[in-house]
Amino acid sequence: MPSAQLPRAVFAMDPVHLPLLFPPPLVARLRQVAEIDPAFVVRDFADPAAASPLAAAEILITGWGCPHLDADILRATPRLRTVLHAAGSVRSLVGEALWGRGVTVSSAVIGNAVPVAEYTLAMILLAGKNAFVHRERFRRTHAQPTPAETATTGNLGRRIGVIGASRVGRRLLALLRPYDFEVLLHDPYVDAAEAAELGARLFSLEDLLRHSDIVSLHAPDIPGTRHMLDRARLALIRDGGVLINTSRGALVDHSALTDELVSGRLHAVLDVTEPEPLPASSPLYRLPNVFLTPHIAGSLGNELERLGRIVVEEVERLAEGLPLGHEVRQADLDRVA
């Protein structure tokens, strides 16, 4: 295909992410189906040097660090017809101006769901073995645990409550299938038959919290889910229960959760918090019943290439006249994470 016939594309993100998202072999594939300068990355759409490339751009390949695509940016990109996001959710990236202009949007969120679900599975298995509790005890005593201290340890028959059949939630449900777990699911968009197909039983949110040993959050961050786990709902989780949050900190009332954790009644694995990061004075850094990580569940390091590959495959589909494989529609945003 002659170069003149290739659609013009521009990278728009923090340039620090580009080498891992698009290593040389992927860039070579991309340049077979799009006219793009891999050395030119837009982060500031008001930069005069970006005006000409943006004016010609038909495809924006966005990522972390790209600003919200508002009306001013859309005026600077009059030929724009497709946004391909080499990251997860597009909720903070796109808005009414873009939807109103009919620009198609694709996200690599399905690729980002893979490491999040893998991380969550690992934490579920470790939590079921009471690994965090035993580690803290071992550090203090340097002694093997007694039978009494391991009486509640083990993954056989654990009840795992999954909140949200999002892309991450569904990937996690698939990963849970080989294990001897009882899986509970809450999602307002899923019925009992679909839950069964996913390997779970459908529960109300309150009943899931009451009956689960380990609760894992995978709901989208929208106004209706803010603090969905408030003080009253956290109180429903059984004594010694574990809350895992790899979704968004805003889904949990942080003050109420902190009180539960400081009391020692609950345990938590928190990859996300509100705020993020927590202030240095937060007791969660020091509590033995809290496993706190700095938002590492999503794609990092060599996992970023998976996201870039999804984007390149989308451009290849466009070149063949095929519909996008991972198109995101405005109506989807209330139910995906």
Coordinates of N, CA, C and O in Angstrom, one line a residue, residues 169-178 198:
G169 N -13.2 -8.5 36.4 CA -14.0 -9.4 37.1 C -14.2 -10.7 36.4 O -14.1 -11.8 36.9
R170 N -14.5 -10.6 35.1 CA -14.8 -11.9 34.3 C -13.5 -12.6 34.1 O -13.5 -13.9 34.1
R171 N -12.4 -11.9 33.9 CA -11.1 -12.6 33.8 C -10.8 -13.4 35.1 O -10.3 -14.5 35.1
L172 N -11.0 -12.7 36.2 CA -10.8 -13.3 37.5 C -11.7 -14.6 37.7 O -11.2 -15.6 38.2
L173 N -12.9 -14.4 37.3 CA -13.9 -15.6 37.5 C -13.3 -16.8 36.7 O -13.4 -17.9 37.1
A174 N -12.8 -16.5 35.5 CA -12.2 -17.6 34.7 C -11.0 -18.2 35.4 O -10.8 -19.5 35.4
L175 N -10.2 -17.4 36.0 CA -9.0 -17.9 36.7 C -9.3 -18.7 37.9 O -8.6 -19.6 38.4
L176 N -10.5 -18.4 38.5 CA -10.9 -19.0 39.8 C -11.4 -20.4 39.5 O -11.5 -21.3 40.5
R177 N -11.8 -20.7 38.3 CA -12.5 -22.0 38.0 C -11.8 -23.3 38.5 O -12.4 -24.2 39.0
P178 N -10.4 -23.4 38.3 CA -9.8 -24.6 38.6 C -9.6 -24.9 40.1 O -9.3 -26.0 40.5
L198 N -20.6 -18.0 34.2 CA -19.3 -17.5 34.6 C -18.7 -18.2 35.8 O -17.6 -17.9 36.2

